[in-house]
Amino acid sequence: MIHTLLRLPFRYSPFSGEETRQLFLLSALPINFWYILVWLRSFGAIVEESGLWEALGVGAYMLIFSLAEVVLIFFLVFYSSHLINAFPKLRRSQHRLSLVGMLYLVVAGILILEQSRHMFELPTDGPLWEFINRANNLVASSPIIILFIGLLVFAGFVIAVYRSTRIKGLIAATLDKLALLSSLYLSLNVISLIIVIYRNLFP
Amino acid sequence: MDFNHSVRSYLNRREFLKLGSLFLLAQNLPSVFSRPAKVAAENDLPNILIILFDTFSATNISLHGYPRETTPHLARIADKAIVYHNHFAGGSWTYPGTNSLLTGSYPWSHRGFYSGRDIVSPYLENNLFSLLDDHHRLAYTHNPKVERVLSQFEDSIDHYEPRHSLYIDNQSWLSKLFGRDFETAALAWERSIKKGETGYTGSIFLSEPYNAAQQARYLQYLEDFPKGPPRILQDEYFLLSDAIDWTQLQTQLMPQPYLAYIHLLPPHAQYTPHRQFIGAFDDVDYEPTKKPRHFMHNKAKEKTLIEWRTAYDEYILNVDHEFGRLYDYLEAKGVLENTWVIMTSDHGEMFERGISGHRQPTFHQPIIRIPLMVLEPGNPTRRDIFSPTVGVDLLPTLLHLSGRPIPNHLEGIVLPPFASGIELVDRAIYAADAQKNKPLQPLTEATTMIVRWPYKLVYYLGYPELPDGKPVFELFDLENDPEELQNIYAPGSNPSDELTEELLQRMREKDQPYA
């Protein structure tokens, strides 16, 4: 069924089976990372207020929600990857994966940075934030800013991947390691699922 | 908790309320044509309906002398009610105040100071719901903190209505999926996707579009609620009128005799009244008495306090209107004939002395003096009670009225005029707040209070804000100085010394098990 879903509505998949798995793991990495961080930030308060089991329960549910988000975002990224077929020089699927993977991580990084501002109450002065605030005033919506930055980064990476074999190799190796790290987070998703099932069977 | 979602699983909130109204109409048709509707109880016990409005300060109620006419409906209902003019809360905010009301004991006894789940034995087992177990017991609250309080008594509540069920976004999908563990799942969902006051969420991709969609959804309410519909967290919206409609419905559907505890959030901040109440006091020439900044202030500016007070007063007007609507319904349906209706609060609200809200641990009158109105079944005559009473009195009173024994450990008394032979004039009333004190340790950072009419002594200890770091006593004469402008505490003279000794002695007794 997953295979069928991945094929639809396109005739050809842009990635091999192994690369698809790698892309899924990459999609999961920033999402799970941030969910876990947010959970840990409130862990102490929940333990103090309601106990350890409640705090674990909240974490388990959060990781279930994160898994749902991972699946959704993965399909979005996967289908978006078909657009890259429009670039004739990216014939090798590994190149396509490098491009999509890095682009995805950069966008996720920007979104995490945006949330970090609130979490760590980061100062919002300096040239970067000045630029963002100015752009924000211009278009009055932060998602548009993020899209704008994303497009700039996209253009930069397209040029880099087109021109440098070394960059391509470096990116591929990095993505490989990150995918491995992500599989560790995914094991937490599995544990969370078990906790959630248990809590609903034995409330 | 026993979450009853079976009906709402297939209907949204509005559909549910509409269907309920139709059901009621159909149910009442025969009585419309034959005789006035009258609810028949299965036994002689009357029902008990407790309507608690969170953060409702008696100081801002015109029925109790406030210059702005904030409660025209309460004034009219008072003609048929017992009105308590000097009623106090057991604590200055939700946990101690509500726990005291539900257990008939003071915060330093039940120890429910902070987390909402701290109550100790025997107060935990002997609560409003467990002691009135010959009633069908229903509970609802908008307030997540009160939900935590009520969860302590879940085994004694027959029907707990989840708070989200009367929210505009009732998260029915979440309850369908995780109904048996809804509370935890809802908290996780909140942390995952809702941009609360923290500004960050677990979801990096979906929270922004989700919150934008939610905001767009609430735009439709802006016409009626220019400040946005009432909300508890950043994006948990509800309508007070829905809760009143639902309460009306329950009075018809519940098995009798019932005990319903309905803890509604308004007029708690944010102060977001219906359009018709905004600007109601623009033409009223009223200037609150200026008072010096208190050492426990939270940096609230005078101008802001004046603005917030007006918004709060407008919100009270909204609450008053809705309570009036509920009263009219109960009267028309004959419910008042066999139901004790009690309207009260858990604590008040403050707009003076550089303090806004109710989380600063002080016991000034706006915080600690709350309304209490009792409608006696079938006895619509007004009685005014000026003796000091307190939230812990409600439980023993209800037990007395229901013919149930009153456990010895309860610290309240049977309220006048139902008690006989009790001298109320010289009675001592207490309150305690210890938000940062470990509940099972002696009080080292706390505020405590004793009222022995007309004097009120307040004792602050252990706070970093205290001048010179030393404990502070404040004594007020409430009869001659109701605005509490003069601290008349004078060590070495009475009543300062008597009250101090009495208060400290009581604190020592209550701390003894934790020493």
XYZ file of C-alpha atoms in Angstrom:
718
model
C 0.000 0.000 0.000
C 2.816 2.400 0.904
C 4.449 1.571 -2.419
C 1.232 2.378 -4.244
C 0.846 5.639 -2.321
C 4.378 6.635 -3.206
C 3.809 5.974 -6.875
C 0.604 8.004 -7.057
C -0.136 10.173 -8.951
C 3.179 10.010 -10.831
C 4.391 7.321 -13.132
C 7.945 7.183 -11.873
C 9.358 7.563 -8.398
C 12.237 10.026 -8.130
C 13.979 7.813 -5.549
C 14.935 4.200 -5.049
C 13.515 2.253 -2.105
C 16.599 2.861 0.051
C 16.605 6.556 -0.810
C 12.921 6.824 0.023
C 13.646 5.326 3.457
C 16.480 7.802 3.872
C 14.222 10.692 2.916
C 11.633 9.542 5.446
C 14.260 9.448 8.190
C 15.443 12.904 7.209
C 11.884 14.204 7.322
C 11.503 12.799 10.829
C 14.732 14.251 12.222
C 13.945 17.943 12.837
C 10.314 17.303 13.662
C 11.042 14.707 16.321
C 14.007 16.661 17.626
C 11.907 19.737 18.274
C 8.942 17.844 19.752
C 11.287 16.123 22.206
C 12.912 19.425 23.132
C 9.535 21.090 23.771
C 8.449 18.117 25.871
C 11.630 18.208 27.933
C 11.172 21.932 28.552
C 7.839 21.281 30.273
C 8.786 17.903 31.760
C 9.779 19.249 35.181
C 6.644 21.372 35.544
C 4.351 18.463 34.659
C 6.167 16.107 37.039
C 5.826 18.637 39.821
C 2.184 19.263 39.109
C 0.957 15.805 38.134
C 3.673 13.214 38.575
C 6.113 11.273 36.428
C 3.568 8.998 34.739
C 1.572 12.007 33.554
C 4.721 13.666 32.219
C 5.635 10.475 30.348
C 2.091 10.302 29.015
C 2.248 13.853 27.676
C 5.586 13.043 26.017
C 4.182 9.856 24.495
C 1.200 11.669 23.005
C 3.442 14.439 21.707
C 5.613 11.896 19.925
C 2.525 10.294 18.426
C 1.477 13.690 17.096
C 5.007 14.206 15.824
C 4.856 10.874 13.997
C 1.650 11.962 12.284
C 3.346 15.207 11.283
C 6.376 13.294 10.003
C 4.217 11.116 7.759
C 2.340 14.138 6.412
C 5.460 16.176 5.771
C 7.261 13.203 4.252
C 4.569 12.741 1.638
C 4.631 16.455 0.943
C 8.387 16.434 0.476
C 8.294 13.239 -1.519
C 5.718 14.478 -3.976
C 7.394 17.867 -4.196
C 10.539 16.032 -5.220
C 8.970 15.241 -8.571
C 9.412 18.869 -9.469
C 13.151 18.286 -9.467
C 12.759 15.986 -12.446
C 12.434 19.205 -14.367
C 16.160 19.738 -13.857
C 17.816 17.537 -16.529
C 21.286 17.561 -14.954
C 20.045 15.937 -11.720
C 19.743 12.563 -13.370
C 21.164 10.546 -10.513
C 18.595 9.999 -7.812
C 21.295 10.402 -5.113
C 21.793 13.966 -6.316
C 18.118 14.604 -6.132
C 18.030 13.242 -2.591
C 20.929 15.492 -1.572
C 19.202 18.521 -2.938
C 15.775 17.769 -1.463
C 17.214 16.625 1.873
C 19.379 19.673 2.430
C 16.689 22.017 1.285
C 14.232 20.398 3.696
C 16.669 20.605 6.604
C 17.367 24.263 5.908
C 13.667 25.126 5.877
C 13.113 23.094 9.060
C 16.093 24.849 10.631
C 14.608 28.246 9.858
C 11.310 27.217 11.411
C 13.103 25.910 14.503
C 15.019 29.157 14.731
C 11.742 31.057 14.594
C 10.356 28.962 17.489
C 13.630 29.209 19.419
C 13.181 32.961 19.597
C 10.200 32.344 21.885
C 11.522 29.307 23.701
C 14.858 30.804 24.694
C 13.634 34.388 24.570
C 16.438 35.209 22.169
C 17.258 38.837 21.550
C 15.690 39.995 18.339
C 18.147 42.685 17.452
C 21.114 42.426 15.087
C 21.253 42.574 11.307
C 19.496 39.233 10.646
C 16.443 40.072 12.747
C 16.450 43.606 11.420
C 16.208 42.157 7.933
C 13.455 39.743 8.956
C 11.513 42.430 10.790
C 11.820 44.788 7.869
C 10.652 42.091 5.489
C 7.939 41.184 7.980
C 6.649 44.728 7.932
C 6.719 44.593 4.184
C 4.565 41.539 3.739
C 3.096 41.278 7.248
C 3.280 37.516 7.501
C 6.149 35.379 8.778
C 5.355 32.229 6.718
C 5.842 34.305 3.589
C 9.191 35.462 4.893
C 10.185 31.888 5.509
C 9.115 30.953 2.001
C 11.107 33.857 0.652
C 14.249 32.807 2.516
C 13.618 29.214 1.512
C 13.531 30.162 -2.152
C 16.806 32.030 -1.827
C 18.417 29.033 -0.186
C 16.924 26.757 -2.838
C 18.508 28.764 -5.605
C 21.860 28.638 -3.806
C 21.772 24.890 -3.405
C 20.708 24.246 -6.975
C 23.759 26.135 -8.141
C 26.045 24.350 -5.660
C 24.824 20.850 -6.472
C 25.023 21.547 -10.195
C 28.626 22.649 -10.042
C 30.511 20.777 -7.363
C 30.950 17.027 -7.111
C 32.683 17.484 -3.769
C 29.719 19.310 -2.279
C 27.416 16.605 -3.581
C 29.488 13.913 -1.861
C 29.732 15.869 1.383
C 26.023 16.443 1.495
C 25.275 12.779 0.779
C 27.559 11.633 3.605
C 25.999 14.120 6.067
C 22.486 13.082 5.167
C 23.431 9.464 5.673
C 24.605 10.143 9.236
C 21.573 12.266 10.039
C 19.273 9.505 8.832
C 20.975 7.141 11.253
C 20.383 9.569 14.124
C 16.787 9.911 13.085
C 16.203 6.173 13.299
C 17.051 6.474 17.000
C 14.299 9.062 17.427
C 11.906 6.821 15.550
C 12.467 4.090 18.113
C 11.134 6.596 20.677
C 8.027 6.939 18.520
C 7.501 3.196 18.824
C 7.897 3.301 22.622
C 5.441 6.212 22.718
C 2.904 4.236 20.770
C 3.155 1.433 23.312
C 2.699 3.893 26.203
C -0.327 5.516 24.563
C -1.971 2.153 23.898
C -1.311 1.088 27.479
C -2.726 4.324 28.915
C -5.891 3.952 26.884
C -6.347 0.299 27.761
C -5.637 0.802 31.463
C -6.532 4.441 32.256
C -12.408 10.445 34.668
C -15.668 9.248 33.335
C -15.850 11.183 30.123
C -19.233 10.866 28.588
C -18.812 11.524 24.896
C -21.361 9.188 23.472
C -23.684 11.910 22.198
C -21.093 14.421 21.090
C -19.225 11.797 19.199
C -21.630 12.323 16.352
C -22.824 15.887 16.884
C -20.994 19.123 17.098
C -21.624 21.502 20.000
C -24.295 23.641 18.384
C -26.144 20.682 16.936
C -26.087 19.062 20.346
C -27.564 22.116 22.046
C -30.211 22.555 19.353
C -31.230 18.919 19.551
C -31.328 19.228 23.314
C -33.694 22.197 23.080
C -36.006 20.289 20.740
C -35.974 17.324 23.082
C -36.903 19.610 25.949
C -39.711 21.194 23.995
C -41.124 17.789 23.123
C -40.749 16.637 26.693
C -42.585 19.644 28.085
C -45.446 19.860 25.594
C -47.988 17.962 27.738
C -47.323 20.176 30.743
C -47.705 23.312 28.657
C -51.266 22.300 27.884
C -52.268 20.872 31.245
C -50.567 22.638 34.209
C -47.457 24.640 35.077
C -44.345 22.557 34.782
C -43.020 21.280 38.070
C -40.127 18.948 38.457
C -40.935 15.936 40.584
C -38.192 14.503 42.703
C -37.935 10.767 43.246
C -37.575 11.319 46.963
C -38.017 14.263 49.293
C -34.509 15.582 48.889
C -34.314 18.804 46.959
C -31.757 19.215 44.198
C -28.647 21.336 44.655
C -27.383 23.566 41.866
C -24.137 25.405 42.587
C -23.201 28.042 40.040
C -19.717 29.338 40.681
C -18.398 32.282 38.705
C -14.609 32.266 38.854
C -12.863 35.428 40.070
C -16.047 37.263 41.062
C -15.247 40.005 43.538
C -18.025 41.206 45.842
C -16.291 44.594 45.852
C -17.360 45.131 42.226
C -20.965 44.059 42.722
C -23.508 46.867 42.924
C -25.742 44.681 45.082
C -23.010 44.979 47.706
C -22.590 48.729 47.303
C -20.299 49.176 44.286
C -20.994 52.570 42.677
C -21.294 51.194 39.137
C -24.488 49.256 38.570
C -22.854 45.997 37.551
C -25.512 43.560 38.759
C -29.099 44.647 38.020
C -30.202 41.025 37.679
C -28.612 39.942 40.952
C -30.429 42.860 42.580
C -33.774 41.625 41.301
C -33.015 37.981 42.178
C -31.913 39.080 45.661
C -35.530 39.954 46.420
C -36.162 36.219 46.588
C -32.845 35.072 48.011
C -30.615 34.938 51.036
C -27.810 37.409 50.429
C -24.534 37.169 52.330
C -22.849 40.544 52.483
C -19.618 39.610 54.238
C -18.687 36.342 52.633
C -15.017 35.400 52.297
C -13.070 32.961 50.153
C -10.746 30.415 51.751
C -7.845 31.512 49.547
C -6.852 34.196 47.102
C -6.887 32.137 43.937
C -8.364 29.069 42.293
C -6.704 26.094 43.986
C -7.009 27.074 47.640
C -10.366 28.804 47.116
C -12.026 25.949 45.246
C -10.491 23.203 47.369
C -11.772 24.932 50.503
C -15.258 25.227 49.125
C -15.360 21.584 48.049
C -13.858 20.139 51.238
C -15.267 22.466 53.904
C -11.757 23.037 55.215
C -9.158 25.785 55.116
C -6.122 25.593 52.799
C -3.695 25.031 55.697
C -5.716 21.912 56.519
C -6.361 20.369 53.083
C -2.940 21.607 51.799
C -4.274 22.138 48.276
C -2.202 25.275 47.833
C -0.625 24.905 44.481
C -0.917 21.974 42.137
C -4.610 21.227 42.357
C -3.914 17.659 43.364
C -2.417 18.093 46.789
C -5.377 17.507 49.063
C -4.574 15.253 51.990
C -6.640 12.824 53.979
C -9.286 13.019 55.449
C -10.293 16.038 53.330
C -9.701 14.158 50.122
C -12.205 11.433 50.927
C -14.745 13.742 52.575
C -15.716 16.234 49.929
C -18.859 17.798 48.534
C -19.417 14.903 46.148
C -18.608 11.978 48.417
C -20.610 13.303 51.359
C -23.715 13.952 49.265
C -23.708 10.551 47.638
C -27.492 10.253 47.778
C -27.578 12.760 44.919
C -26.768 12.281 41.258
C -23.534 14.265 41.111
C -22.553 16.283 38.068
C -19.593 18.593 37.639
C -18.427 20.907 34.902
C -15.832 23.627 34.631
C -14.341 25.799 31.893
C -11.177 26.149 33.927
C -8.338 23.616 33.473
C -7.136 24.332 37.007
C -10.522 23.477 38.438
C -10.554 20.377 36.259
C -7.449 19.294 38.122
C -9.148 19.984 41.424
C -12.213 18.000 40.422
C -10.099 15.107 39.199
C -9.209 14.467 42.845
C -12.839 13.588 43.470
C -13.506 11.708 40.239
C -14.592 8.545 42.016
C -17.437 10.458 43.649
C -18.713 12.256 40.538
C -21.354 10.449 38.505
C -21.119 12.647 35.432
C -18.063 14.728 34.774
C -18.532 16.865 31.691
C -15.136 17.500 30.064
C -14.307 21.182 29.884
C -13.617 21.109 26.154
C -17.121 19.888 25.451
C -18.467 23.439 25.897
C -15.608 25.111 24.082
C -16.002 26.419 20.579
C -13.306 23.958 19.510
C -14.369 20.961 21.539
C -11.610 18.654 20.205
C -14.116 15.879 19.664
C -11.670 14.039 17.389
C -9.228 13.879 20.266
C -11.829 12.509 22.628
C -12.909 9.950 20.041
C -9.361 8.696 19.686
C -8.182 8.971 23.282
C -11.404 9.303 25.267
C -10.103 7.190 28.135
C -7.040 9.345 28.551
C -8.396 12.595 27.206
C -6.936 14.979 29.760
C -3.358 13.949 29.054
C -3.902 13.792 25.311
C -5.439 17.269 25.343
C -2.492 18.664 27.264
C -0.088 17.058 24.795
C -2.078 18.463 21.878
C -1.933 21.893 23.438
C 1.846 21.693 23.786
C 2.182 20.224 20.313
C 0.278 22.607 18.148
C -1.339 25.505 19.982
C 0.639 28.675 20.196
C -0.028 29.482 23.788
C 1.370 32.310 25.811
C 4.836 30.767 25.433
C 4.779 31.386 21.688
C 6.377 28.065 20.782
C 4.952 24.639 20.036
C 6.157 21.123 19.354
C 5.109 21.259 15.742
C 7.391 23.305 13.528
C 5.469 22.828 10.289
C 1.808 22.590 11.244
C 1.354 24.966 14.187
C 1.462 28.122 12.071
C -1.222 27.046 9.566
C -3.282 25.464 12.365
C -3.287 28.622 14.447
C -3.994 30.790 11.429
C -6.979 28.582 10.581
C -8.234 28.768 14.166
C -7.936 32.547 14.179
C -9.869 32.727 10.922
C -12.534 30.540 12.458
C -12.984 32.873 15.424
C -13.326 35.937 13.229
C -17.032 35.173 12.890
C -17.463 35.897 16.603
C -15.892 39.325 16.437
C -19.142 41.009 15.542
C -20.686 39.965 18.858
C -17.423 39.967 20.800
C -15.240 42.843 19.599
C -12.470 41.797 21.990
C -12.761 38.191 20.823
C -14.903 35.503 22.437
C -14.060 34.558 26.031
C -10.998 32.370 26.321
C -9.019 30.566 28.940
C -5.695 29.926 27.252
C -4.339 31.556 24.149
C -6.823 29.858 21.859
C -9.383 27.977 23.935
C -12.546 29.915 23.285
C -16.006 29.447 24.694
C -19.288 31.301 25.062
C -20.804 31.805 28.487
C -24.259 31.661 26.949
C -23.524 28.107 25.736
C -22.650 27.032 29.270
C -25.841 28.594 30.607
C -27.893 26.858 27.881
C -26.213 23.584 28.747
C -26.883 24.072 32.464
C -30.544 24.717 31.744
C -30.664 21.518 29.744
C -29.029 19.523 32.518
C -31.602 20.632 35.084
C -34.164 18.842 32.964
C -32.142 15.773 32.067
C -30.395 14.854 35.301
C -31.810 12.132 37.541
C -33.199 13.660 40.719
C -32.209 14.553 43.313
C -29.076 15.959 41.769
C -26.065 17.902 42.929
C -24.626 19.965 40.090
C -21.408 21.894 40.529
C -20.970 24.259 37.576
C -17.746 26.273 37.781
C -17.804 28.863 34.995
C -14.790 30.924 34.058
C -16.218 34.455 33.620
C -15.568 37.066 34.885
C -11.992 35.743 35.039
C -9.533 37.489 32.697
C -9.460 37.968 29.752
C -12.342 40.390 30.186
C -14.201 39.909 26.922
C -17.886 40.762 27.315
C -20.541 40.668 24.641
C -20.781 43.826 22.535
C -23.934 45.007 24.303
C -22.017 45.454 27.585
C -18.968 47.251 26.238
C -19.018 50.924 27.094
C -21.890 50.464 29.561
C -20.102 52.598 32.155
C -18.732 55.266 29.848
C -21.251 57.786 31.160
C -20.861 56.797 34.802
C -18.795 59.266 36.761
C -16.818 56.984 39.030
C -13.270 57.234 40.218
C -11.915 54.470 42.419
C -10.223 55.476 45.657
C -6.497 55.945 45.108
C -4.463 53.641 47.303
C -0.728 53.472 47.898
C 1.286 50.770 46.153
C 1.523 47.595 48.236
C 4.841 45.821 48.715
C 3.401 42.711 46.986
C 2.504 44.721 43.876
C 3.019 43.322 40.395
C 4.026 46.608 38.770
C 0.551 47.352 37.437
C 0.216 50.987 36.442
C -2.644 53.130 37.710
C -3.927 53.910 34.219
C -3.914 50.220 33.284
C -5.719 49.287 36.492
C -8.464 51.799 35.759
C -8.897 50.444 32.228
C -8.940 46.826 33.395
C -11.365 47.579 36.182
C -13.798 49.006 33.654
C -13.388 45.980 31.391
C -13.919 43.696 34.398
C -17.052 45.603 35.426
C -18.439 45.271 31.908
C -17.714 41.571 32.016
C -19.547 41.301 35.348
C -22.511 42.953 33.677
C -22.373 40.165 31.093
C -22.173 37.504 33.813
C -25.075 39.114 35.640
C -27.140 39.067 32.470
C -26.473 35.362 31.907
C -27.195 34.467 35.514
C -30.436 36.419 35.224
C -31.291 34.392 32.141
C -30.610 31.143 33.994
C -32.704 32.285 36.948
C -35.651 33.171 34.694
C -35.456 29.758 33.075
C -35.331 27.924 36.407
C -38.254 29.937 37.676
C -40.317 29.370 34.542
C -39.647 25.632 34.627
C -40.514 25.295 38.281
C -37.003 24.121 39.113
C -36.740 26.635 41.967
C -39.571 24.860 43.734
C -37.391 21.916 44.688
C -33.824 23.062 44.121
C -31.302 24.887 46.249
C -29.603 27.322 43.908
C -26.314 28.707 45.149
C -24.317 31.390 43.376
C -20.828 32.102 44.623
C -17.165 32.373 43.619
C -13.745 30.987 44.502
C -11.911 34.327 44.948
C -12.014 37.907 43.779
C -9.941 40.220 41.609
C -7.791 43.246 42.361
C -7.345 46.583 40.582
C -5.593 48.713 43.154
C -2.348 49.226 45.077
C -0.295 48.399 41.980
C -1.800 44.903 41.895
C -3.765 43.465 39.000
C -5.421 40.071 38.927
C -5.408 37.633 41.823
C -2.059 35.852 41.865
C -0.343 38.242 44.242
C -0.725 36.626 47.667
C -2.642 39.376 49.436
C -5.982 39.265 51.187
C -7.346 42.706 50.474
C -11.119 42.860 50.284
C -11.370 42.870 46.454
C -9.498 39.531 46.423
C -10.984 37.742 49.383
C -14.566 39.005 49.597
C -16.841 37.127 47.256
C -20.573 36.895 46.633
C -22.821 34.222 48.091
C -26.482 34.057 47.258
C -28.738 31.158 48.210
C -32.169 30.532 46.744
C -34.167 28.364 49.092
C -36.627 26.028 47.381
C -40.161 27.299 47.598
C -39.272 30.189 49.912
C -38.811 33.304 47.798
C -38.254 35.849 50.562
C -35.258 38.117 50.865
C -32.979 37.799 53.857
C -29.759 39.742 54.279
C -26.952 38.206 56.312
C -24.234 40.576 57.493
C -22.402 38.166 59.776
C -19.034 37.097 58.370
C -19.185 33.782 56.517
C -16.655 31.846 54.473
C -16.469 29.346 51.616
C -15.818 26.428 53.984
C -19.314 26.936 55.406
C -21.036 25.783 52.251
C -20.388 22.047 52.618
C -21.577 21.729 56.247
C -24.620 23.806 55.333
C -25.549 21.557 52.436
C -25.047 18.465 54.598
C -27.287 20.000 57.257
C -29.955 20.864 54.719
C -29.809 17.364 53.245
C -30.107 15.740 56.646
C -26.629 14.234 56.468
C -24.154 14.061 59.355
C -21.392 16.669 59.381
C -17.930 15.125 59.849
C -16.062 16.578 62.818
C -13.029 17.614 60.814
C -14.973 20.088 58.650
C -13.999 23.615 59.646
C -17.052 25.507 58.461
C -20.342 26.002 60.237
C -23.934 25.801 59.097
C -24.736 29.130 57.521
C -27.305 31.447 58.990
C -30.291 31.461 58.906
C -30.261 27.650 58.841
C -28.250 27.186 62.009
C -29.668 27.653 65.453
C -27.831 28.470 68.645
C -24.566 29.492 66.985
C -23.094 32.848 67.916
C -21.685 34.286 64.714
C -20.704 37.754 65.816
C -17.485 36.721 67.528
C -16.583 34.033 65.057
C -13.053 33.764 63.614
C -12.645 33.254 59.881
C -9.388 32.310 58.226
C -7.730 32.178 54.831
C -4.328 30.996 53.697
C -2.238 31.157 50.565
C 1.110 29.440 50.082
C 1.719 29.135 46.359
C 5.444 28.446 46.616
C 5.464 26.565 49.897
C 5.878 22.790 49.613
C 2.397 21.577 50.552
C 3.561 18.987 53.065
C 5.980 21.239 54.885
C 5.361 23.932 57.514
C 4.359 27.310 56.146
C 7.483 29.388 55.653
C 6.415 31.460 52.640
C 2.765 32.259 52.989
C 0.007 34.753 53.617
C -2.580 34.003 56.264
C -5.592 35.891 57.507
C -7.954 35.987 60.432
C -11.188 37.959 60.484
C -12.849 38.525 63.811
C -15.424 41.105 62.976
C -14.847 43.977 62.432
C -11.081 43.362 62.417
C -9.019 41.650 59.770
C -5.412 40.712 60.428
C -3.194 39.652 57.517
C 0.207 38.059 58.063
C 2.897 37.874 55.355
C 5.961 35.735 55.930
C 8.919 34.502 53.948
C 8.432 36.479 50.727
C 11.454 38.116 49.138
C 9.279 41.191 48.538
C 8.845 41.855 52.265
C 10.389 45.136 53.431
C 13.695 44.325 55.207
C 12.855 40.652 54.753
C 10.831 40.636 57.963
C 7.282 39.300 58.411
C 4.570 41.924 58.067
C 1.241 42.241 59.863
C -1.617 44.388 58.609
C -4.714 45.090 60.642
C -7.844 46.729 59.281
C -11.128 47.784 60.786
C -13.576 46.664 58.107
C -16.541 48.445 59.606
C -15.010 51.920 59.834
C -12.459 51.520 57.063
C -13.938 49.184 54.418
C -11.442 50.431 51.815
C -8.567 49.286 54.063
C -6.712 52.559 53.905
C -5.353 52.528 57.466
C -3.155 49.721 58.727
C -3.863 49.976 62.461
C -1.599 47.141 63.529
C 0.074 48.166 66.818
C 2.064 45.530 68.702
C 1.571 45.637 72.434
C -2.084 46.553 72.202
C -5.314 44.831 71.403
C -6.805 43.686 69.137
C -3.416 43.392 67.372
C -1.874 41.083 69.964
C -4.947 38.939 70.495
C -5.466 38.346 66.813
C -1.762 37.756 66.185
C -1.580 35.177 68.943
C -4.728 33.473 67.731
C -3.549 33.344 64.130
C -0.043 32.123 64.976
C -1.427 29.516 67.339
C -3.727 28.215 64.614
C -0.834 28.104 62.126
C 1.287 26.135 64.604
C -1.522 23.630 65.054
C -1.961 23.203 61.318
C 1.773 22.917 60.657
C 2.324 20.401 63.410
C 1.753 17.252 61.287
C 4.410 18.505 58.851
C 6.999 19.756 61.317
